[in-house]
Amino acid sequence: MLPEVLGNFGGLRLDAAVVSCTGSHYLLTPEGDRALCAELSERAGAPVRSAALAILDTARAVGAERLVLVSPYEPWLTELSHAYWESAGLTVDRIVKIRAGARFSPYDVTTEELVAQVREAELPEDATLLFTGTGMFTFDALAELGRDSGRVLLTSNLASAWWARDTLGLPADGPDAHPLLRRLAERTGARGRTSDRDGTGGAGRTGGAASGRDGAPGPAAVAVP
């Protein structure tokens, strides 16, 4: 289905595309995910990245080797996510399970619930937090949690925006970059490109705009749900 979706932009030629879904890509493993994105990139004529691989790119860029996984998923999907990151070479030190009320429901988690549950976990000050899932609202929560400490805060959509800007040669600390992207740049000093390291990245042509529910912009690329 993805090749057909990517081919449905008519005369709009894309610079890049992000597949804004993580859950289905956990089933592929990182190796399978890279192979799929390489195939999609070749067929689309522009670099294509999954949100999961964009997270790995961003984690590499900020030098993260260990993660605290902040997950709103049902336990079985959290375990798939955990296995994906571990098989990619990242160590998951801890999992913070996020609930919407009494349920696991990524789309229903409120900012207040997310912030409260992360704070209640009393995480180390030097932890790198990965808020997984493209469907969970994280924009305001990250702004709030960012005032608590200097922790590295990553989300699926923030990482997708990072990758899109990197692929298009737009620095994360540029004047038009979102404050959450500039926060990452300020804390890591990351300036270089990460997108070509496994052969599925690189800049393309002209395009639209990437989107994500956490509000982090990614100019000149498209997000494909």
PDB file of C-alpha atoms in Angstrom:
ATOM      1  CA  MET A   1       0.000   0.000   0.000  1.00  0.00           C
ATOM      2  CA  LEU A   2       2.791   2.460   0.833  1.00  0.00           C
ATOM      3  CA  PRO A   3       4.187   2.612  -2.730  1.00  0.00           C
ATOM      4  CA  GLU A   4       0.708   3.495  -3.987  1.00  0.00           C
ATOM      5  CA  VAL A   5       0.264   6.174  -1.318  1.00  0.00           C
ATOM      6  CA  LEU A   6       3.634   7.701  -2.135  1.00  0.00           C
ATOM      7  CA  GLY A   7       2.680   7.713  -5.805  1.00  0.00           C
ATOM      8  CA  ASN A   8      -0.550   9.614  -5.217  1.00  0.00           C
ATOM      9  CA  PHE A   9       0.912  13.114  -5.037  1.00  0.00           C
ATOM     10  CA  GLY A  10       0.442  13.717  -8.750  1.00  0.00           C
ATOM     11  CA  GLY A  11       2.734  16.429 -10.089  1.00  0.00           C
ATOM     12  CA  LEU A  12       4.048  17.289  -6.620  1.00  0.00           C
ATOM     13  CA  ARG A  13       7.582  15.944  -6.542  1.00  0.00           C
ATOM     14  CA  LEU A  14       8.782  15.240  -3.031  1.00  0.00           C
ATOM     15  CA  ASP A  15      12.098  15.952  -1.372  1.00  0.00           C
ATOM     16  CA  ALA A  16      11.472  13.279   1.249  1.00  0.00           C
ATOM     17  CA  ALA A  17       8.727  11.346   3.017  1.00  0.00           C
ATOM     18  CA  VAL A  18       8.295  10.005   6.529  1.00  0.00           C
ATOM     19  CA  VAL A  19       6.030   7.044   7.211  1.00  0.00           C
ATOM     20  CA  SER A  20       4.328   8.299  10.371  1.00  0.00           C
ATOM     21  CA  CYS A  21       3.698   4.967  12.015  1.00  0.00           C
ATOM     22  CA  THR A  22       5.877   3.044  14.434  1.00  0.00           C
ATOM     23  CA  GLY A  23       3.772   0.097  15.570  1.00  0.00           C
ATOM     24  CA  SER A  24       3.728  -1.805  12.278  1.00  0.00           C
ATOM     25  CA  HIS A  25       7.441  -1.201  11.729  1.00  0.00           C
ATOM     26  CA  TYR A  26       8.379  -2.795  15.055  1.00  0.00           C
ATOM     27  CA  LEU A  27       7.289  -6.068  13.461  1.00  0.00           C
ATOM     28  CA  LEU A  28       9.871  -5.645  10.707  1.00  0.00           C
ATOM     29  CA  THR A  29      12.918  -5.322  13.009  1.00  0.00           C
ATOM     30  CA  PRO A  30      15.399  -2.504  12.242  1.00  0.00           C
ATOM     31  CA  GLU A  31      17.022  -4.521   9.453  1.00  0.00           C
ATOM     32  CA  GLY A  32      13.702  -5.208   7.760  1.00  0.00           C
ATOM     33  CA  ASP A  33      12.645  -1.597   8.286  1.00  0.00           C
ATOM     34  CA  ARG A  34      15.776  -0.343   6.534  1.00  0.00           C
ATOM     35  CA  ALA A  35      15.208  -2.720   3.636  1.00  0.00           C
ATOM     36  CA  LEU A  36      11.608  -1.553   3.230  1.00  0.00           C
ATOM     37  CA  CYS A  37      12.570   2.119   3.339  1.00  0.00           C
ATOM     38  CA  ALA A  38      15.365   1.553   0.835  1.00  0.00           C
ATOM     39  CA  GLU A  39      12.853  -0.060  -1.532  1.00  0.00           C
ATOM     40  CA  LEU A  40      10.326   2.736  -1.001  1.00  0.00           C
ATOM     41  CA  SER A  41      13.017   5.362  -1.577  1.00  0.00           C
ATOM     42  CA  GLU A  42      13.977   3.777  -4.881  1.00  0.00           C
ATOM     43  CA  ARG A  43      10.380   3.518  -6.047  1.00  0.00           C
ATOM     44  CA  ALA A  44       9.450   7.030  -4.896  1.00  0.00           C
ATOM     45  CA  GLY A  45      12.582   8.658  -6.310  1.00  0.00           C
ATOM     46  CA  ALA A  46      13.138  10.458  -2.993  1.00  0.00           C
ATOM     47  CA  PRO A  47      14.360   9.365   0.435  1.00  0.00           C
ATOM     48  CA  VAL A  48      11.727   7.657   2.565  1.00  0.00           C
ATOM     49  CA  ARG A  49      12.128   6.991   6.283  1.00  0.00           C
ATOM     50  CA  SER A  50       9.940   5.348   8.861  1.00  0.00           C
ATOM     51  CA  ALA A  51       9.346   7.201  12.106  1.00  0.00           C
ATOM     52  CA  ALA A  52      11.092   4.335  13.934  1.00  0.00           C
ATOM     53  CA  LEU A  53      14.244   4.691  11.830  1.00  0.00           C
ATOM     54  CA  ALA A  54      14.086   8.465  12.238  1.00  0.00           C
ATOM     55  CA  ILE A  55      14.218   7.883  15.993  1.00  0.00           C
ATOM     56  CA  LEU A  56      17.340   5.765  15.549  1.00  0.00           C
ATOM     57  CA  ASP A  57      18.912   8.483  13.382  1.00  0.00           C
ATOM     58  CA  THR A  58      18.161  11.128  15.987  1.00  0.00           C
ATOM     59  CA  ALA A  59      19.336   8.981  18.877  1.00  0.00           C
ATOM     60  CA  ARG A  60      22.592   8.462  16.992  1.00  0.00           C
ATOM     61  CA  ALA A  61      22.895  12.181  16.337  1.00  0.00           C
ATOM     62  CA  VAL A  62      22.521  13.056  20.023  1.00  0.00           C
ATOM     63  CA  GLY A  63      24.845  10.258  21.109  1.00  0.00           C
ATOM     64  CA  ALA A  64      22.190   8.309  23.008  1.00  0.00           C
ATOM     65  CA  GLU A  65      23.007   4.687  23.770  1.00  0.00           C
ATOM     66  CA  ARG A  66      20.513   4.128  26.593  1.00  0.00           C
ATOM     67  CA  LEU A  67      16.832   5.021  26.740  1.00  0.00           C
ATOM     68  CA  VAL A  68      13.932   5.278  29.106  1.00  0.00           C
ATOM     69  CA  LEU A  69      10.942   4.190  27.023  1.00  0.00           C
ATOM     70  CA  VAL A  70       7.800   6.215  27.753  1.00  0.00           C
ATOM     71  CA  SER A  71       5.042   4.144  26.189  1.00  0.00           C
ATOM     72  CA  PRO A  72       1.244   4.586  25.968  1.00  0.00           C
ATOM     73  CA  TYR A  73       0.848   1.227  24.200  1.00  0.00           C
ATOM     74  CA  GLU A  74      -0.822  -1.943  25.335  1.00  0.00           C
ATOM     75  CA  PRO A  75       1.820  -4.163  27.011  1.00  0.00           C
ATOM     76  CA  TRP A  76       2.244  -6.455  24.000  1.00  0.00           C
ATOM     77  CA  LEU A  77       3.039  -3.531  21.712  1.00  0.00           C
ATOM     78  CA  THR A  78       5.344  -1.973  24.295  1.00  0.00           C
ATOM     79  CA  GLU A  79       7.290  -5.243  24.291  1.00  0.00           C
ATOM     80  CA  LEU A  80       7.574  -5.140  20.489  1.00  0.00           C
ATOM     81  CA  SER A  81       8.851  -1.574  20.755  1.00  0.00           C
ATOM     82  CA  HIS A  82      11.328  -2.574  23.454  1.00  0.00           C
ATOM     83  CA  ALA A  83      12.647  -5.433  21.304  1.00  0.00           C
ATOM     84  CA  TYR A  84      13.039  -3.133  18.275  1.00  0.00           C
ATOM     85  CA  TRP A  85      15.221  -0.613  20.119  1.00  0.00           C
ATOM     86  CA  GLU A  86      17.293  -3.303  21.789  1.00  0.00           C
ATOM     87  CA  SER A  87      17.905  -5.091  18.482  1.00  0.00           C
ATOM     88  CA  ALA A  88      19.032  -1.755  17.024  1.00  0.00           C
ATOM     89  CA  GLY A  89      21.750  -1.549  19.672  1.00  0.00           C
ATOM     90  CA  LEU A  90      20.074   0.746  22.196  1.00  0.00           C
ATOM     91  CA  THR A  91      19.732  -0.292  25.822  1.00  0.00           C
ATOM     92  CA  VAL A  92      16.304   0.279  27.361  1.00  0.00           C
ATOM     93  CA  ASP A  93      16.980   0.902  31.034  1.00  0.00           C
ATOM     94  CA  ARG A  94      13.385   1.348  32.077  1.00  0.00           C
ATOM     95  CA  ILE A  95       9.846   1.480  30.718  1.00  0.00           C
ATOM     96  CA  VAL A  96       7.344   4.061  31.960  1.00  0.00           C
ATOM     97  CA  LYS A  97       3.866   2.814  31.050  1.00  0.00           C
ATOM     98  CA  ILE A  98       1.527   5.716  30.313  1.00  0.00           C
ATOM     99  CA  ARG A  99      -2.216   5.359  30.797  1.00  0.00           C
ATOM    100  CA  ALA A 100      -5.162   7.455  29.732  1.00  0.00           C
ATOM    101  CA  GLY A 101      -7.201   7.175  32.872  1.00  0.00           C
ATOM    102  CA  ALA A 102      -7.168   3.445  33.590  1.00  0.00           C
ATOM    103  CA  ARG A 103      -6.593   2.413  29.957  1.00  0.00           C
ATOM    104  CA  PHE A 104      -3.743   2.179  27.480  1.00  0.00           C
ATOM    105  CA  SER A 105      -4.902   4.492  24.689  1.00  0.00           C
ATOM    106  CA  PRO A 106      -2.259   6.685  22.971  1.00  0.00           C
ATOM    107  CA  TYR A 107      -4.787   9.048  21.384  1.00  0.00           C
ATOM    108  CA  ASP A 108      -6.528   9.760  24.669  1.00  0.00           C
ATOM    109  CA  VAL A 109      -3.555  10.568  26.913  1.00  0.00           C
ATOM    110  CA  THR A 110      -3.833  14.165  28.085  1.00  0.00           C
ATOM    111  CA  THR A 111      -0.912  16.512  28.598  1.00  0.00           C
ATOM    112  CA  GLU A 112      -1.599  16.550  32.329  1.00  0.00           C
ATOM    113  CA  GLU A 113      -1.626  12.748  32.531  1.00  0.00           C
ATOM    114  CA  LEU A 114       1.587  12.416  30.559  1.00  0.00           C
ATOM    115  CA  VAL A 115       3.486  15.023  32.564  1.00  0.00           C
ATOM    116  CA  ALA A 116       2.255  13.667  35.900  1.00  0.00           C
ATOM    117  CA  GLN A 117       3.152  10.055  35.148  1.00  0.00           C
ATOM    118  CA  VAL A 118       6.624  10.933  33.894  1.00  0.00           C
ATOM    119  CA  ARG A 119       7.305  13.057  36.973  1.00  0.00           C
ATOM    120  CA  GLU A 120       5.995  10.324  39.271  1.00  0.00           C
ATOM    121  CA  ALA A 121       8.544   7.923  37.762  1.00  0.00           C
ATOM    122  CA  GLU A 122      11.377  10.017  39.295  1.00  0.00           C
ATOM    123  CA  LEU A 123      13.765   9.388  36.417  1.00  0.00           C
ATOM    124  CA  PRO A 124      17.510  10.128  36.526  1.00  0.00           C
ATOM    125  CA  GLU A 125      18.534  13.623  35.488  1.00  0.00           C
ATOM    126  CA  ASP A 126      20.817  12.273  32.752  1.00  0.00           C
ATOM    127  CA  ALA A 127      18.224   9.928  31.219  1.00  0.00           C
ATOM    128  CA  THR A 128      17.261  10.080  27.543  1.00  0.00           C
ATOM    129  CA  LEU A 129      13.482   9.786  27.315  1.00  0.00           C
ATOM    130  CA  LEU A 130      11.820   8.344  24.219  1.00  0.00           C
ATOM    131  CA  PHE A 131       8.078   9.038  24.032  1.00  0.00           C
ATOM    132  CA  THR A 132       7.094   6.429  21.505  1.00  0.00           C
ATOM    133  CA  GLY A 133       4.018   6.407  19.289  1.00  0.00           C
ATOM    134  CA  THR A 134       3.113   8.975  16.633  1.00  0.00           C
ATOM    135  CA  GLY A 135      -0.455   9.216  17.965  1.00  0.00           C
ATOM    136  CA  MET A 136       0.278  10.520  21.457  1.00  0.00           C
ATOM    137  CA  PHE A 137       0.078  14.279  21.968  1.00  0.00           C
ATOM    138  CA  THR A 138       3.473  15.357  23.307  1.00  0.00           C
ATOM    139  CA  PHE A 139       4.005  18.960  22.186  1.00  0.00           C
ATOM    140  CA  ASP A 140       2.899  20.742  25.356  1.00  0.00           C
ATOM    141  CA  ALA A 141       4.108  17.935  27.613  1.00  0.00           C
ATOM    142  CA  LEU A 142       7.675  18.207  26.336  1.00  0.00           C
ATOM    143  CA  ALA A 143       7.647  21.958  26.793  1.00  0.00           C
ATOM    144  CA  GLU A 144       6.538  21.432  30.401  1.00  0.00           C
ATOM    145  CA  LEU A 145       8.945  18.578  31.147  1.00  0.00           C
ATOM    146  CA  GLY A 146      11.784  20.468  29.509  1.00  0.00           C
ATOM    147  CA  ARG A 147      11.597  23.009  32.302  1.00  0.00           C
ATOM    148  CA  ASP A 148      12.268  20.288  34.864  1.00  0.00           C
ATOM    149  CA  SER A 149      15.737  19.266  33.731  1.00  0.00           C
ATOM    150  CA  GLY A 150      18.214  19.058  30.892  1.00  0.00           C
ATOM    151  CA  ARG A 151      17.187  15.535  29.875  1.00  0.00           C
ATOM    152  CA  VAL A 152      17.196  14.630  26.191  1.00  0.00           C
ATOM    153  CA  LEU A 153      13.552  14.335  25.132  1.00  0.00           C
ATOM    154  CA  LEU A 154      12.723  12.437  21.936  1.00  0.00           C
ATOM    155  CA  THR A 155       9.395  11.658  20.284  1.00  0.00           C
ATOM    156  CA  SER A 156       8.460   9.868  17.088  1.00  0.00           C
ATOM    157  CA  ASN A 157       7.317  13.087  15.434  1.00  0.00           C
ATOM    158  CA  LEU A 158      10.183  15.229  16.722  1.00  0.00           C
ATOM    159  CA  ALA A 159      12.647  12.670  15.373  1.00  0.00           C
ATOM    160  CA  SER A 160      10.807  12.633  12.036  1.00  0.00           C
ATOM    161  CA  ALA A 161      11.150  16.415  11.817  1.00  0.00           C
ATOM    162  CA  TRP A 162      14.833  16.152  12.743  1.00  0.00           C
ATOM    163  CA  TRP A 163      15.418  13.611   9.973  1.00  0.00           C
ATOM    164  CA  ALA A 164      13.450  15.628   7.402  1.00  0.00           C
ATOM    165  CA  ARG A 165      15.395  18.811   8.141  1.00  0.00           C
ATOM    166  CA  ASP A 166      18.677  16.928   8.151  1.00  0.00           C
ATOM    167  CA  THR A 167      17.882  15.272   4.818  1.00  0.00           C
ATOM    168  CA  LEU A 168      17.021  18.657   3.306  1.00  0.00           C
ATOM    169  CA  GLY A 169      20.097  20.352   4.729  1.00  0.00           C
ATOM    170  CA  LEU A 170      18.165  22.533   7.172  1.00  0.00           C
ATOM    171  CA  PRO A 171      20.007  22.772  10.523  1.00  0.00           C
ATOM    172  CA  ALA A 172      18.115  21.858  13.665  1.00  0.00           C
ATOM    173  CA  ASP A 173      19.377  25.047  15.271  1.00  0.00           C
ATOM    174  CA  GLY A 174      18.253  27.280  12.380  1.00  0.00           C
ATOM    175  CA  PRO A 175      16.132  30.368  13.064  1.00  0.00           C
ATOM    176  CA  ASP A 176      13.022  28.698  11.620  1.00  0.00           C
ATOM    177  CA  ALA A 177      13.469  25.472  13.587  1.00  0.00           C
ATOM    178  CA  HIS A 178      11.043  24.627  16.352  1.00  0.00           C
ATOM    179  CA  PRO A 179      12.320  25.239  19.920  1.00  0.00           C
ATOM    180  CA  LEU A 180      12.240  21.487  20.640  1.00  0.00           C
ATOM    181  CA  LEU A 181      14.632  20.890  17.745  1.00  0.00           C
ATOM    182  CA  ARG A 182      16.860  23.746  18.865  1.00  0.00           C
ATOM    183  CA  ARG A 183      16.859  22.247  22.356  1.00  0.00           C
ATOM    184  CA  LEU A 184      18.303  19.029  20.968  1.00  0.00           C
ATOM    185  CA  ALA A 185      20.916  20.928  18.983  1.00  0.00           C
ATOM    186  CA  GLU A 186      21.932  23.047  21.970  1.00  0.00           C
ATOM    187  CA  ARG A 187      22.417  20.018  24.196  1.00  0.00           C
ATOM    188  CA  THR A 188      24.299  17.863  21.759  1.00  0.00           C
ATOM    189  CA  GLY A 189      26.115  20.228  19.425  1.00  0.00           C
ATOM    190  CA  ALA A 190      24.826  17.967  16.639  1.00  0.00           C
ATOM    191  CA  ARG A 191      25.192  19.713  13.299  1.00  0.00           C
ATOM    192  CA  GLY A 192      26.127  17.009  10.786  1.00  0.00           C
ATOM    193  CA  ARG A 193      23.963  14.947   8.485  1.00  0.00           C
ATOM    194  CA  THR A 194      22.797  11.511   9.666  1.00  0.00           C
ATOM    195  CA  SER A 195      20.489  10.442   6.863  1.00  0.00           C
ATOM    196  CA  ASP A 196      22.877   8.672   4.474  1.00  0.00           C
ATOM    197  CA  ARG A 197      24.548   6.372   6.988  1.00  0.00           C
ATOM    198  CA  ASP A 198      22.679   3.229   6.001  1.00  0.00           C
ATOM    199  CA  GLY A 199      21.963   4.136   2.406  1.00  0.00           C
ATOM    200  CA  THR A 200      18.305   5.100   2.642  1.00  0.00           C
ATOM    201  CA  GLY A 201      18.654   8.867   3.046  1.00  0.00           C
ATOM    202  CA  GLY A 202      19.760  11.836   0.987  1.00  0.00           C
ATOM    203  CA  ALA A 203      18.165  14.978  -0.384  1.00  0.00           C
ATOM    204  CA  GLY A 204      15.698  14.996  -3.248  1.00  0.00           C
ATOM    205  CA  ARG A 205      13.701  17.687  -5.006  1.00  0.00           C
ATOM    206  CA  THR A 206      10.816  19.953  -4.011  1.00  0.00           C
ATOM    207  CA  GLY A 207       7.911  19.081  -1.776  1.00  0.00           C
ATOM    208  CA  GLY A 208       5.222  19.918   0.717  1.00  0.00           C
ATOM    209  CA  ALA A 209       5.413  19.981   4.506  1.00  0.00           C
ATOM    210  CA  ALA A 210       5.905  17.270   7.082  1.00  0.00           C
ATOM    211  CA  SER A 211       3.367  17.036   9.866  1.00  0.00           C
ATOM    212  CA  GLY A 212       3.120  15.429  13.295  1.00  0.00           C
ATOM    213  CA  ARG A 213       0.802  15.473  16.255  1.00  0.00           C
ATOM    214  CA  ASP A 214       3.506  16.875  18.525  1.00  0.00           C
ATOM    215  CA  GLY A 215       3.645  19.990  16.332  1.00  0.00           C
ATOM    216  CA  ALA A 216       7.316  19.846  15.384  1.00  0.00           C
ATOM    217  CA  PRO A 217       7.603  21.169  11.819  1.00  0.00           C
ATOM    218  CA  GLY A 218       9.611  19.596   9.022  1.00  0.00           C
ATOM    219  CA  PRO A 219       9.637  21.863   5.970  1.00  0.00           C
ATOM    220  CA  ALA A 220       9.797  20.489   2.426  1.00  0.00           C
ATOM    221  CA  ALA A 221       8.964  16.894   3.213  1.00  0.00           C
ATOM    222  CA  VAL A 222       5.760  14.930   3.604  1.00  0.00           C
ATOM    223  CA  ALA A 223       4.536  12.703   6.414  1.00  0.00           C
ATOM    224  CA  VAL A 224       2.629   9.625   5.244  1.00  0.00           C
ATOM    225  CA  PRO A 225       0.364   7.985   7.865  1.00  0.00           C
TER     226      PRO A 225
END
